[in-house]
Amino acid sequence: MDQRPGNRSEIRDFLASRRAKITPAQAGLPTSVRRRVAGLRREEVAVLAGVSTEWYTRLEKGHIGGVSEGVLDAVARALQLDDDERTYLFDLARSSRPDSRTPSRRRDVEVPPRVQWLLDSMTMSSAFVRNGRMDVVASNPLARALLAPMFDSATVDKRGRPNIARYIFLDPGAHHFFVDWDAASIATAALLRAEAGREPRDRALRELVGELSTLSPEFRSQWAAHDVLIRHDGIKRLQHPDVGHLELTFQSLDLPLSGRAVHDLIIYTAEPGTASEDRLKLLASWAATQSRAAEPTHHSPRPGPL
């Protein structure tokens, strides 16, 4: 069950953090008033998974590379992992195999014109493409208008592309723009954690995590929680600098572009008949006018608050 040593700490911390979340009562085990930990002991997880304590202890220390899918399933059930956490555990096992290579700088996948045409055709929805590292690699005019604080942030890369994680954790303005900043930060760290399980050899991802860990105490805390999120959709509340408060629904859709590289199409829409729809329409009108401008000097005035 040996594998590259660099992956063992992630496996150890993930399994230990999940074990600590389950009480004996939740696992259907007898309770005792004298316990050192609130969660399950290793020997209790071993019993639930049908393996020896010695074997599970070795597994939790990070020796997971040669473990069968059946055993991983048993451990996932014992730890009551959800679908995303189970996928992450299997990704960790896959990346722990002896044939794993050292981290490399993965080449970015170019977004084909057909995808940009699709985005631009969605005039009443904000739409953008996000890769696994949370880079916004393509967007339509309404997305650039809606997410203007992020596109205008000093955290964009040399190509002017925003990175959602960098903006949320390193730009102080994100706390105002994202009304539910705490929820956004938790989800963002969990999405990056899932990507780290899928692509542990992505040097750019490791550099991003290192940068955020160094500069953001909030990110360090969220990263240490080892929470995992693969699919993210729901309600997003924004405080836009031009049109004010917006409550939007957002949906994430898989967008296969190349191999195993993860890309999501993210769509923001407003409920019909709401004030948020009116404000989104105002932004859409302004964005359409801007995109039709023949000369760079021909600017329409930015919309004022409603």
CSV table of C-alpha atoms in Angstrom, one decimal:
chain,number,residue,atom,x,y,z
A,1,MET,CA,0.0,0.0,0.0
A,2,ASP,CA,3.0,2.3,-0.4
A,3,GLN,CA,2.7,5.5,-2.3
A,4,ARG,CA,4.5,8.8,-2.7
A,5,PRO,CA,5.0,10.3,0.8
A,6,GLY,CA,3.7,13.8,-0.1
A,7,ASN,CA,0.1,12.6,-0.2
A,8,ARG,CA,0.0,10.9,3.2
A,9,SER,CA,-0.7,14.0,5.2
A,10,GLU,CA,-3.8,14.8,3.1
A,11,ILE,CA,-5.1,11.3,3.6
A,12,ARG,CA,-4.4,11.2,7.3
A,13,ASP,CA,-6.0,14.6,8.0
A,14,PHE,CA,-9.1,13.9,5.9
A,15,LEU,CA,-9.9,10.5,7.4
A,16,ALA,CA,-9.1,11.8,10.9
A,17,SER,CA,-11.4,14.8,10.4
A,18,ARG,CA,-14.3,12.7,9.2
A,19,ARG,CA,-13.8,10.2,12.1
A,20,ALA,CA,-14.0,13.1,14.6
A,21,LYS,CA,-17.4,14.2,13.2
A,22,ILE,CA,-19.2,11.0,14.0
A,23,THR,CA,-20.4,10.2,17.5
A,24,PRO,CA,-20.9,6.6,18.7
A,25,ALA,CA,-24.6,7.2,18.8
A,26,GLN,CA,-24.7,8.3,15.1
A,27,ALA,CA,-22.7,5.1,14.2
A,28,GLY,CA,-25.1,2.9,16.3
A,29,LEU,CA,-22.4,2.0,18.8
A,30,PRO,CA,-22.7,1.8,22.6
A,31,THR,CA,-21.9,5.1,24.3
A,32,SER,CA,-19.6,5.6,27.2
A,33,VAL,CA,-19.3,8.5,29.6
A,34,ARG,CA,-15.5,8.2,29.7
A,35,ARG,CA,-14.1,9.0,26.2
A,36,ARG,CA,-11.1,11.0,25.2
A,37,VAL,CA,-12.6,12.1,21.9
A,38,ALA,CA,-16.1,13.1,20.9
A,39,GLY,CA,-15.8,11.2,17.6
A,40,LEU,CA,-15.1,7.6,16.8
A,41,ARG,CA,-12.0,5.8,17.8
A,42,ARG,CA,-9.9,4.1,15.2
A,43,GLU,CA,-10.8,0.6,16.5
A,44,GLU,CA,-14.5,1.5,16.2
A,45,VAL,CA,-14.1,2.6,12.5
A,46,ALA,CA,-12.2,-0.6,11.9
A,47,VAL,CA,-15.1,-2.7,13.4
A,48,LEU,CA,-17.7,-0.8,11.3
A,49,ALA,CA,-15.6,-1.3,8.1
A,50,GLY,CA,-14.9,-4.9,8.8
A,51,VAL,CA,-11.1,-4.6,8.9
A,52,SER,CA,-8.5,-5.0,11.7
A,53,THR,CA,-7.6,-2.1,13.8
A,54,GLU,CA,-4.0,-2.4,12.8
A,55,TRP,CA,-5.0,-2.3,9.1
A,56,TYR,CA,-7.2,0.8,9.5
A,57,THR,CA,-4.5,2.6,11.5
A,58,ARG,CA,-2.1,2.0,8.7
A,59,LEU,CA,-4.7,3.3,6.2
A,60,GLU,CA,-5.3,6.4,8.2
A,61,LYS,CA,-1.6,7.1,8.3
A,62,GLY,CA,-1.8,7.5,4.6
A,63,HIS,CA,-1.0,4.1,3.2
A,64,ILE,CA,-3.9,3.9,0.7
A,65,GLY,CA,-2.4,3.5,-2.7
A,66,GLY,CA,-3.0,-0.3,-3.1
A,67,VAL,CA,-6.4,-0.5,-1.3
A,68,SER,CA,-9.2,-2.1,-3.2
A,69,GLU,CA,-12.4,-0.3,-4.1
A,70,GLY,CA,-14.4,-2.7,-1.9
A,71,VAL,CA,-12.4,-1.7,1.2
A,72,LEU,CA,-12.6,2.0,0.3
A,73,ASP,CA,-16.4,1.6,0.0
A,74,ALA,CA,-16.5,-0.1,3.5
A,75,VAL,CA,-14.5,2.7,5.0
A,76,ALA,CA,-16.6,5.4,3.3
A,77,ARG,CA,-19.7,3.8,4.7
A,78,ALA,CA,-18.2,3.5,8.2
A,79,LEU,CA,-17.3,7.2,8.1
A,80,GLN,CA,-20.7,8.1,6.6
A,81,LEU,CA,-19.1,10.0,3.8
A,82,ASP,CA,-21.4,11.9,1.4
A,83,ASP,CA,-21.0,11.5,-2.3
A,84,ASP,CA,-18.5,14.3,-2.7
A,85,GLU,CA,-16.4,13.0,0.2
A,86,ARG,CA,-16.4,9.5,-1.2
A,87,THR,CA,-15.3,10.7,-4.6
A,88,TYR,CA,-12.5,12.7,-2.9
A,89,LEU,CA,-11.4,9.6,-1.0
A,90,PHE,CA,-11.2,7.6,-4.2
A,91,ASP,CA,-9.3,10.4,-5.9
A,92,LEU,CA,-6.8,10.4,-3.1
A,93,ALA,CA,-6.3,6.6,-3.5
A,94,ARG,CA,-5.9,7.0,-7.2
A,95,SER,CA,-3.3,9.7,-6.9
A,96,SER,CA,-1.4,7.7,-4.3
A,97,ARG,CA,-0.4,4.9,-6.7
A,98,PRO,CA,3.3,4.3,-7.3
A,99,ASP,CA,3.0,5.5,-10.9
A,100,SER,CA,2.1,9.1,-9.7
A,101,ARG,CA,4.5,11.7,-11.0
A,102,THR,CA,5.9,14.7,-9.4
A,103,PRO,CA,3.9,18.0,-9.6
A,104,SER,CA,3.9,19.6,-13.0
A,105,ARG,CA,2.6,22.8,-14.5
A,106,ARG,CA,-0.5,21.8,-16.3
A,107,ARG,CA,-1.2,23.6,-19.6
A,108,ASP,CA,-4.4,25.6,-19.6
A,109,VAL,CA,-7.1,24.4,-22.0
A,110,GLU,CA,-8.1,27.0,-24.5
A,111,VAL,CA,-11.8,27.7,-24.6
A,112,PRO,CA,-13.0,27.0,-28.2
A,113,PRO,CA,-15.0,29.7,-30.1
A,114,ARG,CA,-18.2,27.7,-30.0
A,115,VAL,CA,-18.2,28.0,-26.2
A,116,GLN,CA,-17.7,31.7,-26.3
A,117,TRP,CA,-20.6,32.0,-28.9
A,118,LEU,CA,-22.8,30.0,-26.4
A,119,LEU,CA,-21.9,32.4,-23.6
A,120,ASP,CA,-22.5,35.5,-25.7
A,121,SER,CA,-25.9,34.2,-26.8
A,122,MET,CA,-27.1,34.2,-23.2
A,123,THR,CA,-28.1,37.8,-23.0
A,124,MET,CA,-30.3,37.7,-19.9
A,125,SER,CA,-28.2,35.4,-17.8
A,126,SER,CA,-24.7,36.0,-16.5
A,127,ALA,CA,-22.6,33.1,-17.7
A,128,PHE,CA,-18.9,32.2,-17.4
A,129,VAL,CA,-16.6,29.2,-17.5
A,130,ARG,CA,-14.5,28.3,-14.5
A,131,ASN,CA,-11.7,25.7,-14.4
A,132,GLY,CA,-10.9,23.6,-11.4
A,133,ARG,CA,-8.5,26.2,-10.0
A,134,MET,CA,-11.3,28.7,-9.9
A,135,ASP,CA,-10.0,30.8,-12.8
A,136,VAL,CA,-12.7,32.5,-14.9
A,137,VAL,CA,-11.5,31.5,-18.3
A,138,ALA,CA,-14.4,32.8,-20.4
A,139,SER,CA,-17.4,35.0,-19.8
A,140,ASN,CA,-20.3,36.9,-21.4
A,141,PRO,CA,-20.8,40.7,-21.2
A,142,LEU,CA,-23.4,40.3,-18.4
A,143,ALA,CA,-21.0,38.2,-16.3
A,144,ARG,CA,-18.4,40.9,-16.6
A,145,ALA,CA,-20.9,43.6,-15.6
A,146,LEU,CA,-22.4,41.5,-12.8
A,147,LEU,CA,-19.0,40.5,-11.4
A,148,ALA,CA,-17.3,43.8,-12.1
A,149,PRO,CA,-15.7,44.1,-8.7
A,150,MET,CA,-14.0,40.8,-9.3
A,151,PHE,CA,-12.9,41.6,-12.9
A,152,ASP,CA,-11.6,45.0,-11.7
A,153,SER,CA,-9.8,43.6,-8.7
A,154,ALA,CA,-6.0,43.8,-8.2
A,155,THR,CA,-6.1,40.0,-7.8
A,156,VAL,CA,-6.6,39.3,-11.5
A,157,ASP,CA,-3.8,37.5,-13.3
A,158,LYS,CA,-1.5,39.0,-16.0
A,159,ARG,CA,-4.1,38.2,-18.7
A,160,GLY,CA,-6.8,40.0,-16.8
A,161,ARG,CA,-8.6,36.8,-15.7
A,162,PRO,CA,-10.1,36.7,-12.2
A,163,ASN,CA,-9.6,33.8,-9.9
A,164,ILE,CA,-12.6,33.4,-7.6
A,165,ALA,CA,-10.6,32.0,-4.7
A,166,ARG,CA,-8.0,34.8,-4.9
A,167,TYR,CA,-10.7,37.4,-5.0
A,168,ILE,CA,-12.7,36.0,-2.1
A,169,PHE,CA,-9.8,35.5,0.3
A,170,LEU,CA,-7.4,38.3,-0.7
A,171,ASP,CA,-9.6,41.3,-1.8
A,172,PRO,CA,-11.2,43.1,1.2
A,173,GLY,CA,-14.0,44.3,-1.1
A,174,ALA,CA,-15.2,40.7,-1.4
A,175,HIS,CA,-16.7,40.8,2.1
A,176,HIS,CA,-19.0,43.6,0.9
A,177,PHE,CA,-19.8,42.2,-2.6
A,178,PHE,CA,-20.7,38.7,-1.4
A,179,VAL,CA,-23.4,39.3,1.2
A,180,ASP,CA,-23.0,35.7,2.5
A,181,TRP,CA,-19.2,35.9,2.4
A,182,ASP,CA,-18.7,33.1,5.0
A,183,ALA,CA,-20.7,30.6,3.0
A,184,ALA,CA,-18.9,31.7,-0.2
A,185,SER,CA,-15.5,31.2,1.4
A,186,ILE,CA,-16.4,27.8,2.8
A,187,ALA,CA,-17.7,26.6,-0.6
A,188,THR,CA,-14.6,28.0,-2.4
A,189,ALA,CA,-12.1,26.3,-0.1
A,190,ALA,CA,-14.1,23.0,-0.4
A,191,LEU,CA,-14.1,23.2,-4.2
A,192,LEU,CA,-10.4,23.7,-4.3
A,193,ARG,CA,-9.9,20.8,-1.9
A,194,ALA,CA,-11.8,18.6,-4.3
A,195,GLU,CA,-9.6,19.7,-7.2
A,196,ALA,CA,-6.5,19.0,-5.1
A,197,GLY,CA,-7.7,15.4,-4.8
A,198,ARG,CA,-8.3,15.1,-8.5
A,199,GLU,CA,-5.1,16.8,-9.6
A,200,PRO,CA,-2.5,16.5,-6.9
A,201,ARG,CA,0.3,17.0,-9.4
A,202,ASP,CA,-1.0,20.4,-10.6
A,203,ARG,CA,1.9,22.7,-9.6
A,204,ALA,CA,-0.2,25.9,-10.3
A,205,LEU,CA,-2.9,24.6,-7.9
A,206,ARG,CA,-0.4,23.9,-5.2
A,207,GLU,CA,1.1,27.4,-5.7
A,208,LEU,CA,-2.4,28.9,-5.4
A,209,VAL,CA,-3.1,27.0,-2.2
A,210,GLY,CA,0.3,28.0,-0.8
A,211,GLU,CA,-0.4,31.7,-1.6
A,212,LEU,CA,-3.8,31.7,0.0
A,213,SER,CA,-2.5,29.8,3.0
A,214,THR,CA,0.3,32.3,3.5
A,215,LEU,CA,-1.8,35.5,3.0
A,216,SER,CA,-5.3,34.6,4.4
A,217,PRO,CA,-5.9,33.3,7.9
A,218,GLU,CA,-9.5,32.6,6.8
A,219,PHE,CA,-8.4,30.3,4.0
A,220,ARG,CA,-6.0,28.5,6.3
A,221,SER,CA,-8.9,27.8,8.7
A,222,GLN,CA,-11.2,26.6,5.9
A,223,TRP,CA,-8.5,24.5,4.3
A,224,ALA,CA,-7.7,22.8,7.6
A,225,ALA,CA,-11.4,21.7,7.9
A,226,HIS,CA,-10.9,19.3,4.9
A,227,ASP,CA,-14.4,19.9,3.7
A,228,VAL,CA,-15.0,18.8,0.1
A,229,LEU,CA,-17.5,20.1,-2.5
A,230,ILE,CA,-17.7,19.0,-6.1
A,231,ARG,CA,-21.1,20.4,-7.2
A,232,HIS,CA,-22.1,23.9,-6.1
A,233,ASP,CA,-25.4,25.7,-6.9
A,234,GLY,CA,-28.1,27.6,-5.1
A,235,ILE,CA,-28.8,31.2,-4.1
A,236,LYS,CA,-26.2,34.0,-4.4
A,237,ARG,CA,-26.8,37.4,-2.8
A,238,LEU,CA,-24.6,40.2,-4.1
A,239,GLN,CA,-24.3,43.9,-3.2
A,240,HIS,CA,-23.5,45.4,-6.6
A,241,PRO,CA,-21.8,48.8,-6.7
A,242,ASP,CA,-24.1,50.1,-9.4
A,243,VAL,CA,-27.5,48.5,-9.0
A,244,GLY,CA,-27.5,47.5,-5.4
A,245,HIS,CA,-28.8,44.3,-3.8
A,246,LEU,CA,-29.2,41.2,-6.0
A,247,GLU,CA,-30.6,37.8,-5.1
A,248,LEU,CA,-29.8,35.4,-7.9
A,249,THR,CA,-30.0,31.6,-8.5
A,250,PHE,CA,-26.9,30.0,-9.8
A,251,GLN,CA,-26.4,26.7,-11.5
A,252,SER,CA,-23.1,24.8,-12.3
A,253,LEU,CA,-23.0,22.5,-15.3
A,254,ASP,CA,-20.2,20.2,-16.4
A,255,LEU,CA,-18.5,21.5,-19.5
A,256,PRO,CA,-16.2,18.8,-21.0
A,257,LEU,CA,-13.4,20.5,-22.9
A,258,SER,CA,-10.4,18.3,-22.7
A,259,GLY,CA,-9.5,15.0,-21.0
A,260,ARG,CA,-10.0,14.9,-17.2
A,261,ALA,CA,-9.6,18.7,-16.8
A,262,VAL,CA,-12.6,20.1,-14.9
A,263,HIS,CA,-14.5,23.0,-16.4
A,264,ASP,CA,-17.9,24.3,-15.2
A,265,LEU,CA,-20.4,26.5,-16.9
A,266,ILE,CA,-21.8,28.8,-14.2
A,267,ILE,CA,-25.1,30.6,-14.9
A,268,TYR,CA,-26.7,33.3,-12.7
A,269,THR,CA,-30.3,34.2,-13.3
A,270,ALA,CA,-33.0,36.1,-11.4
A,271,GLU,CA,-36.5,35.0,-10.4
A,272,PRO,CA,-39.0,36.5,-12.8
A,273,GLY,CA,-41.0,39.5,-11.5
A,274,THR,CA,-38.6,40.4,-8.7
A,275,ALA,CA,-36.6,43.5,-8.1
A,276,SER,CA,-33.5,41.5,-8.7
A,277,GLU,CA,-34.7,40.7,-12.2
A,278,ASP,CA,-35.2,44.4,-12.9
A,279,ARG,CA,-31.7,45.2,-11.7
A,280,LEU,CA,-30.2,42.4,-13.7
A,281,LYS,CA,-32.0,43.6,-16.8
A,282,LEU,CA,-30.5,47.1,-16.2
A,283,LEU,CA,-27.1,45.5,-16.0
A,284,ALA,CA,-27.8,43.5,-19.2
A,285,SER,CA,-28.8,46.6,-21.1
A,286,TRP,CA,-25.7,48.5,-20.0
A,287,ALA,CA,-23.5,45.4,-20.9
A,288,ALA,CA,-25.0,45.0,-24.3
A,289,THR,CA,-24.5,48.7,-25.0
A,290,GLN,CA,-20.9,48.5,-24.0
A,291,SER,CA,-20.2,45.4,-26.2
A,292,ARG,CA,-21.7,47.1,-29.2
A,293,ALA,CA,-19.6,50.3,-28.9
A,294,ALA,CA,-17.7,50.8,-32.1
A,295,GLU,CA,-14.8,52.8,-30.5
A,296,PRO,CA,-13.1,52.3,-27.2
A,297,THR,CA,-13.8,55.9,-26.3
A,298,HIS,CA,-17.6,55.6,-26.8
A,299,HIS,CA,-18.7,54.6,-23.3
A,300,SER,CA,-22.3,54.5,-22.0
A,301,PRO,CA,-22.8,55.8,-18.5
A,302,ARG,CA,-22.8,53.0,-15.9
A,303,PRO,CA,-26.2,52.3,-14.5
A,304,GLY,CA,-27.1,54.0,-11.3
A,305,PRO,CA,-28.7,52.3,-8.2
A,306,LEU,CA,-32.4,51.6,-8.4
